Amino acid sequence: MVLNDLTLEKLVSEINGYKEKMRTIYEEYGRASQDLQDRINVLGYTLNEHLKETKDQIGNTPQRLLNLETKYVTGEVSEQEYRGQREEFKGLLQRNLHSIEEIKDMIEVLTHIETRPLASADFKQANPPAPRTLIEEWARNAVPQQAPAATQQAPVSTPTSPSIKFSASSIVSERPWAPPATPAT
């Protein structure tokens, strides 16, 4: 099937239109990806600060407990008050240890979230149609002539508005980081 110049130009312009739409989508994705990365960085920083504060609290607790023990031994604190504060320290330590584990888990999750902004270099412009003489020569060489040159073939009708249908399996990915699609066998 030989395509005329008008059909090729329409196809190329339609392909370029789709590529432009994809470029716009990927630019929006890039902005969203950057926004997500910024939020991840802020959250990571906040979690690290909270982790430091929690570790400091845990580090100060033994000294505070020792002060409580000293006050109890010297009689400055009653036994009931001593036991109550001791239970508070115990609960505080347990909450802080649990909080540290949760923070570590959250930081681990944040390190696995990948955000990759796309560059415009990921897109390639479709080639413009070749000059008419080259297309005619290709068509002449591609289709072997079985009849003598004197007989002409019937003209092939071409639709005025080409319709292109895509299936998911026929689309080639322009995402170099995506794993290659393997055809179902």
mmCIF file with all atom_site columns, N, CA and C in Angstrom, residues 24-70:
data_model
loop_
_atom_site.group_PDB
_atom_site.id
_atom_site.type_symbol
_atom_site.label_atom_id
_atom_site.label_alt_id
_atom_site.label_comp_id
_atom_site.label_asym_id
_atom_site.label_entity_id
_atom_site.label_seq_id
_atom_site.pdbx_PDB_ins_code
_atom_site.Cartn_x
_atom_site.Cartn_y
_atom_site.Cartn_z
_atom_site.occupancy
_atom_site.B_iso_or_equiv
_atom_site.pdbx_formal_charge
_atom_site.auth_seq_id
_atom_site.auth_comp_id
_atom_site.auth_asym_id
_atom_site.auth_atom_id
_atom_site.pdbx_PDB_model_num
ATOM 1   N N  . THR A 1 24 ? 3.317  17.287 27.373 1.00 0.00 ? 24 THR A N  1
ATOM 2   C CA . THR A 1 24 ? 2.602  18.078 28.368 1.00 0.00 ? 24 THR A CA 1
ATOM 3   C C  . THR A 1 24 ? 2.276  17.235 29.594 1.00 0.00 ? 24 THR A C  1
ATOM 4   N N  . ILE A 1 25 ? 1.825  16.021 29.362 1.00 0.00 ? 25 ILE A N  1
ATOM 5   C CA . ILE A 1 25 ? 1.509  15.118 30.478 1.00 0.00 ? 25 ILE A CA 1
ATOM 6   C C  . ILE A 1 25 ? 2.761  14.831 31.295 1.00 0.00 ? 25 ILE A C  1
ATOM 7   N N  . TYR A 1 26 ? 3.873  14.555 30.615 1.00 0.00 ? 26 TYR A N  1
ATOM 8   C CA . TYR A 1 26 ? 5.109  14.257 31.330 1.00 0.00 ? 26 TYR A CA 1
ATOM 9   C C  . TYR A 1 26 ? 5.659  15.480 32.055 1.00 0.00 ? 26 TYR A C  1
ATOM 10  N N  . GLU A 1 27 ? 5.457  16.683 31.508 1.00 0.00 ? 27 GLU A N  1
ATOM 11  C CA . GLU A 1 27 ? 5.869  17.889 32.217 1.00 0.00 ? 27 GLU A CA 1
ATOM 12  C C  . GLU A 1 27 ? 5.051  18.054 33.489 1.00 0.00 ? 27 GLU A C  1
ATOM 13  N N  . GLU A 1 28 ? 3.738  17.802 33.395 1.00 0.00 ? 28 GLU A N  1
ATOM 14  C CA . GLU A 1 28 ? 2.891  17.855 34.585 1.00 0.00 ? 28 GLU A CA 1
ATOM 15  C C  . GLU A 1 28 ? 3.330  16.798 35.588 1.00 0.00 ? 28 GLU A C  1
ATOM 16  N N  . TYR A 1 29 ? 3.671  15.622 35.083 1.00 0.00 ? 29 TYR A N  1
ATOM 17  C CA . TYR A 1 29 ? 4.175  14.560 35.954 1.00 0.00 ? 29 TYR A CA 1
ATOM 18  C C  . TYR A 1 29 ? 5.470  15.007 36.631 1.00 0.00 ? 29 TYR A C  1
ATOM 19  N N  . GLY A 1 30 ? 6.335  15.661 35.879 1.00 0.00 ? 30 GLY A N  1
ATOM 20  C CA . GLY A 1 30 ? 7.602  16.140 36.437 1.00 0.00 ? 30 GLY A CA 1
ATOM 21  C C  . GLY A 1 30 ? 7.375  17.139 37.556 1.00 0.00 ? 30 GLY A C  1
ATOM 22  N N  . ARG A 1 31 ? 6.426  18.058 37.336 1.00 0.00 ? 31 ARG A N  1
ATOM 23  C CA . ARG A 1 31 ? 6.123  19.037 38.386 1.00 0.00 ? 31 ARG A CA 1
ATOM 24  C C  . ARG A 1 31 ? 5.546  18.344 39.620 1.00 0.00 ? 31 ARG A C  1
ATOM 25  N N  . ALA A 1 32 ? 4.626  17.416 39.403 1.00 0.00 ? 32 ALA A N  1
ATOM 26  C CA . ALA A 1 32 ? 4.041  16.684 40.534 1.00 0.00 ? 32 ALA A CA 1
ATOM 27  C C  . ALA A 1 32 ? 5.108  15.855 41.234 1.00 0.00 ? 32 ALA A C  1
ATOM 28  N N  . SER A 1 33 ? 6.002  15.268 40.459 1.00 0.00 ? 33 SER A N  1
ATOM 29  C CA . SER A 1 33 ? 7.080  14.466 41.023 1.00 0.00 ? 33 SER A CA 1
ATOM 30  C C  . SER A 1 33 ? 8.005  15.331 41.876 1.00 0.00 ? 33 SER A C  1
ATOM 31  N N  . GLN A 1 34 ? 8.329  16.528 41.382 1.00 0.00 ? 34 GLN A N  1
ATOM 32  C CA . GLN A 1 34 ? 9.187  17.434 42.143 1.00 0.00 ? 34 GLN A CA 1
ATOM 33  C C  . GLN A 1 34 ? 8.490  17.881 43.420 1.00 0.00 ? 34 GLN A C  1
ATOM 34  N N  . ASP A 1 35 ? 7.193  18.169 43.338 1.00 0.00 ? 35 ASP A N  1
ATOM 35  C CA . ASP A 1 35 ? 6.426  18.555 44.516 1.00 0.00 ? 35 ASP A CA 1
ATOM 36  C C  . ASP A 1 35 ? 6.416  17.426 45.541 1.00 0.00 ? 35 ASP A C  1
ATOM 37  N N  . LEU A 1 36 ? 6.216  16.204 45.058 1.00 0.00 ? 36 LEU A N  1
ATOM 38  C CA . LEU A 1 36 ? 6.241  15.047 45.951 1.00 0.00 ? 36 LEU A CA 1
ATOM 39  C C  . LEU A 1 36 ? 7.614  14.895 46.593 1.00 0.00 ? 36 LEU A C  1
ATOM 40  N N  . GLN A 1 37 ? 8.682  15.071 45.809 1.00 0.00 ? 37 GLN A N  1
ATOM 41  C CA . GLN A 1 37 ? 10.032 14.953 46.358 1.00 0.00 ? 37 GLN A CA 1
ATOM 42  C C  . GLN A 1 37 ? 10.281 16.021 47.417 1.00 0.00 ? 37 GLN A C  1
ATOM 43  N N  . ASP A 1 38 ? 9.800  17.244 47.183 1.00 0.00 ? 38 ASP A N  1
ATOM 44  C CA . ASP A 1 38 ? 9.954  18.304 48.177 1.00 0.00 ? 38 ASP A CA 1
ATOM 45  C C  . ASP A 1 38 ? 9.233  17.949 49.470 1.00 0.00 ? 38 ASP A C  1
ATOM 46  N N  . ARG A 1 39 ? 8.030  17.430 49.341 1.00 0.00 ? 39 ARG A N  1
ATOM 47  C CA . ARG A 1 39 ? 7.271  17.043 50.537 1.00 0.00 ? 39 ARG A CA 1
ATOM 48  C C  . ARG A 1 39 ? 7.943  15.878 51.266 1.00 0.00 ? 39 ARG A C  1
ATOM 49  N N  . ILE A 1 40 ? 8.493  14.947 50.506 1.00 0.00 ? 40 ILE A N  1
ATOM 50  C CA . ILE A 1 40 ? 9.213  13.826 51.117 1.00 0.00 ? 40 ILE A CA 1
ATOM 51  C C  . ILE A 1 40 ? 10.417 14.349 51.891 1.00 0.00 ? 40 ILE A C  1
ATOM 52  N N  . ASN A 1 41 ? 11.136 15.312 51.306 1.00 0.00 ? 41 ASN A N  1
ATOM 53  C CA . ASN A 1 41 ? 12.303 15.879 51.983 1.00 0.00 ? 41 ASN A CA 1
ATOM 54  C C  . ASN A 1 41 ? 11.908 16.572 53.282 1.00 0.00 ? 41 ASN A C  1
ATOM 55  N N  . VAL A 1 42 ? 10.813 17.353 53.240 1.00 0.00 ? 42 VAL A N  1
ATOM 56  C CA . VAL A 1 42 ? 10.351 18.041 54.448 1.00 0.00 ? 42 VAL A CA 1
ATOM 57  C C  . VAL A 1 42 ? 9.934  17.024 55.506 1.00 0.00 ? 42 VAL A C  1
ATOM 58  N N  . LEU A 1 43 ? 9.189  16.011 55.086 1.00 0.00 ? 43 LEU A N  1
ATOM 59  C CA . LEU A 1 43 ? 8.754  14.986 56.029 1.00 0.00 ? 43 LEU A CA 1
ATOM 60  C C  . LEU A 1 43 ? 9.951  14.243 56.615 1.00 0.00 ? 43 LEU A C  1
ATOM 61  N N  . GLY A 1 44 ? 10.922 13.913 55.777 1.00 0.00 ? 44 GLY A N  1
ATOM 62  C CA . GLY A 1 44 ? 12.129 13.235 56.256 1.00 0.00 ? 44 GLY A CA 1
ATOM 63  C C  . GLY A 1 44 ? 12.884 14.084 57.263 1.00 0.00 ? 44 GLY A C  1
ATOM 64  N N  . TYR A 1 45 ? 13.004 15.382 56.978 1.00 0.00 ? 45 TYR A N  1
ATOM 65  C CA . TYR A 1 45 ? 13.686 16.283 57.904 1.00 0.00 ? 45 TYR A CA 1
ATOM 66  C C  . TYR A 1 45 ? 12.937 16.343 59.237 1.00 0.00 ? 45 TYR A C  1
ATOM 67  N N  . THR A 1 46 ? 11.611 16.483 59.162 1.00 0.00 ? 46 THR A N  1
ATOM 68  C CA . THR A 1 46 ? 10.795 16.548 60.375 1.00 0.00 ? 46 THR A CA 1
ATOM 69  C C  . THR A 1 46 ? 10.918 15.261 61.189 1.00 0.00 ? 46 THR A C  1
ATOM 70  N N  . LEU A 1 47 ? 10.882 14.130 60.497 1.00 0.00 ? 47 LEU A N  1
ATOM 71  C CA . LEU A 1 47 ? 11.024 12.850 61.203 1.00 0.00 ? 47 LEU A CA 1
ATOM 72  C C  . LEU A 1 47 ? 12.393 12.727 61.863 1.00 0.00 ? 47 LEU A C  1
ATOM 73  N N  . ASN A 1 48 ? 13.442 13.166 61.179 1.00 0.00 ? 48 ASN A N  1
ATOM 74  C CA . ASN A 1 48 ? 14.782 13.108 61.768 1.00 0.00 ? 48 ASN A CA 1
ATOM 75  C C  . ASN A 1 48 ? 14.891 14.003 62.997 1.00 0.00 ? 48 ASN A C  1
ATOM 76  N N  . GLU A 1 49 ? 14.294 15.198 62.924 1.00 0.00 ? 49 GLU A N  1
ATOM 77  C CA . GLU A 1 49 ? 14.306 16.095 64.082 1.00 0.00 ? 49 GLU A CA 1
ATOM 78  C C  . GLU A 1 49 ? 13.555 15.473 65.257 1.00 0.00 ? 49 GLU A C  1
ATOM 79  N N  . HIS A 1 50 ? 12.392 14.886 64.970 1.00 0.00 ? 50 HIS A N  1
ATOM 80  C CA . HIS A 1 50 ? 11.620 14.234 66.032 1.00 0.00 ? 50 HIS A CA 1
ATOM 81  C C  . HIS A 1 50 ? 12.400 13.055 66.616 1.00 0.00 ? 50 HIS A C  1
ATOM 82  N N  . LEU A 1 51 ? 13.097 12.334 65.768 1.00 0.00 ? 51 LEU A N  1
ATOM 83  C CA . LEU A 1 51 ? 13.915 11.207 66.229 1.00 0.00 ? 51 LEU A CA 1
ATOM 84  C C  . LEU A 1 51 ? 15.014 11.695 67.172 1.00 0.00 ? 51 LEU A C  1
ATOM 85  N N  . LYS A 1 52 ? 15.670 12.805 66.833 1.00 0.00 ? 52 LYS A N  1
ATOM 86  C CA . LYS A 1 52 ? 16.718 13.358 67.703 1.00 0.00 ? 52 LYS A CA 1
ATOM 87  C C  . LYS A 1 52 ? 16.140 13.766 69.055 1.00 0.00 ? 52 LYS A C  1
ATOM 88  N N  . GLU A 1 53 ? 14.983 14.450 69.019 1.00 0.00 ? 53 GLU A N  1
ATOM 89  C CA . GLU A 1 53 ? 14.350 14.874 70.272 1.00 0.00 ? 53 GLU A CA 1
ATOM 90  C C  . GLU A 1 53 ? 13.984 13.674 71.138 1.00 0.00 ? 53 GLU A C  1
ATOM 91  N N  . THR A 1 54 ? 13.454 12.642 70.513 1.00 0.00 ? 54 THR A N  1
ATOM 92  C CA . THR A 1 54 ? 13.057 11.443 71.256 1.00 0.00 ? 54 THR A CA 1
ATOM 93  C C  . THR A 1 54 ? 14.279 10.756 71.856 1.00 0.00 ? 54 THR A C  1
ATOM 94  N N  . LYS A 1 55 ? 15.349 10.672 71.094 1.00 0.00 ? 55 LYS A N  1
ATOM 95  C CA . LYS A 1 55 ? 16.579 10.065 71.624 1.00 0.00 ? 55 LYS A CA 1
ATOM 96  C C  . LYS A 1 55 ? 17.148 10.895 72.770 1.00 0.00 ? 55 LYS A C  1
ATOM 97  N N  . ASP A 1 56 ? 17.043 12.230 72.663 1.00 0.00 ? 56 ASP A N  1
ATOM 98  C CA . ASP A 1 56 ? 17.497 13.090 73.756 1.00 0.00 ? 56 ASP A CA 1
ATOM 99  C C  . ASP A 1 56 ? 16.673 12.844 75.015 1.00 0.00 ? 56 ASP A C  1
ATOM 100 N N  . GLN A 1 57 ? 15.353 12.692 74.847 1.00 0.00 ? 57 GLN A N  1
ATOM 101 C CA . GLN A 1 57 ? 14.497 12.398 76.004 1.00 0.00 ? 57 GLN A CA 1
ATOM 102 C C  . GLN A 1 57 ? 14.913 11.082 76.647 1.00 0.00 ? 57 GLN A C  1
ATOM 103 N N  . ILE A 1 58 ? 15.180 10.088 75.814 1.00 0.00 ? 58 ILE A N  1
ATOM 104 C CA . ILE A 1 58 ? 15.598 8.790  76.351 1.00 0.00 ? 58 ILE A CA 1
ATOM 105 C C  . ILE A 1 58 ? 16.945 8.929  77.052 1.00 0.00 ? 58 ILE A C  1
ATOM 106 N N  . GLY A 1 59 ? 17.837 9.740  76.492 1.00 0.00 ? 59 GLY A N  1
ATOM 107 C CA . GLY A 1 59 ? 19.147 9.947  77.112 1.00 0.00 ? 59 GLY A CA 1
ATOM 108 C C  . GLY A 1 59 ? 19.049 10.678 78.442 1.00 0.00 ? 59 GLY A C  1
ATOM 109 N N  . ASN A 1 60 ? 18.083 11.588 78.591 1.00 0.00 ? 60 ASN A N  1
ATOM 110 C CA . ASN A 1 60 ? 17.921 12.345 79.835 1.00 0.00 ? 60 ASN A CA 1
ATOM 111 C C  . ASN A 1 60 ? 17.173 11.560 80.905 1.00 0.00 ? 60 ASN A C  1
ATOM 112 N N  . THR A 1 61 ? 16.419 10.572 80.516 1.00 0.00 ? 61 THR A N  1
ATOM 113 C CA . THR A 1 61 ? 15.584 9.835  81.469 1.00 0.00 ? 61 THR A CA 1
ATOM 114 C C  . THR A 1 61 ? 16.399 9.152  82.570 1.00 0.00 ? 61 THR A C  1
ATOM 115 N N  . PRO A 1 62 ? 17.517 8.486  82.281 1.00 0.00 ? 62 PRO A N  1
ATOM 116 C CA . PRO A 1 62 ? 18.272 7.861  83.384 1.00 0.00 ? 62 PRO A CA 1
ATOM 117 C C  . PRO A 1 62 ? 18.734 8.881  84.433 1.00 0.00 ? 62 PRO A C  1
ATOM 118 N N  . GLN A 1 63 ? 19.172 10.060 83.982 1.00 0.00 ? 63 GLN A N  1
ATOM 119 C CA . GLN A 1 63 ? 19.603 11.085 84.934 1.00 0.00 ? 63 GLN A CA 1
ATOM 120 C C  . GLN A 1 63 ? 18.424 11.559 85.778 1.00 0.00 ? 63 GLN A C  1
ATOM 121 N N  . ARG A 1 64 ? 17.277 11.741 85.145 1.00 0.00 ? 64 ARG A N  1
ATOM 122 C CA . ARG A 1 64 ? 16.086 12.162 85.879 1.00 0.00 ? 64 ARG A CA 1
ATOM 123 C C  . ARG A 1 64 ? 15.646 11.076 86.861 1.00 0.00 ? 64 ARG A C  1
ATOM 124 N N  . LEU A 1 65 ? 15.761 9.822  86.440 1.00 0.00 ? 65 LEU A N  1
ATOM 125 C CA . LEU A 1 65 ? 15.410 8.702  87.323 1.00 0.00 ? 65 LEU A CA 1
ATOM 126 C C  . LEU A 1 65 ? 16.376 8.627  88.511 1.00 0.00 ? 65 LEU A C  1
ATOM 127 N N  . LEU A 1 66 ? 17.649 8.882  88.258 1.00 0.00 ? 66 LEU A N  1
ATOM 128 C CA . LEU A 1 66 ? 18.648 8.885  89.335 1.00 0.00 ? 66 LEU A CA 1
ATOM 129 C C  . LEU A 1 66 ? 18.351 10.009 90.332 1.00 0.00 ? 66 LEU A C  1
ATOM 130 N N  . ASN A 1 67 ? 17.966 11.175 89.821 1.00 0.00 ? 67 ASN A N  1
ATOM 131 C CA . ASN A 1 67 ? 17.587 12.286 90.709 1.00 0.00 ? 67 ASN A CA 1
ATOM 132 C C  . ASN A 1 67 ? 16.380 11.907 91.566 1.00 0.00 ? 67 ASN A C  1
ATOM 133 N N  . LEU A 1 68 ? 15.404 11.220 90.974 1.00 0.00 ? 68 LEU A N  1
ATOM 134 C CA . LEU A 1 68 ? 14.221 10.773 91.709 1.00 0.00 ? 68 LEU A CA 1
ATOM 135 C C  . LEU A 1 68 ? 14.624 9.778  92.798 1.00 0.00 ? 68 LEU A C  1
ATOM 136 N N  . GLU A 1 69 ? 15.518 8.846  92.454 1.00 0.00 ? 69 GLU A N  1
ATOM 137 C CA . GLU A 1 69 ? 15.989 7.851  93.437 1.00 0.00 ? 69 GLU A CA 1
ATOM 138 C C  . GLU A 1 69 ? 16.687 8.550  94.609 1.00 0.00 ? 69 GLU A C  1
ATOM 139 N N  . THR A 1 70 ? 17.499 9.547  94.285 1.00 0.00 ? 70 THR A N  1
ATOM 140 C CA . THR A 1 70 ? 18.225 10.282 95.329 1.00 0.00 ? 70 THR A CA 1
ATOM 141 C C  . THR A 1 70 ? 17.241 11.002 96.252 1.00 0.00 ? 70 THR A C  1
#
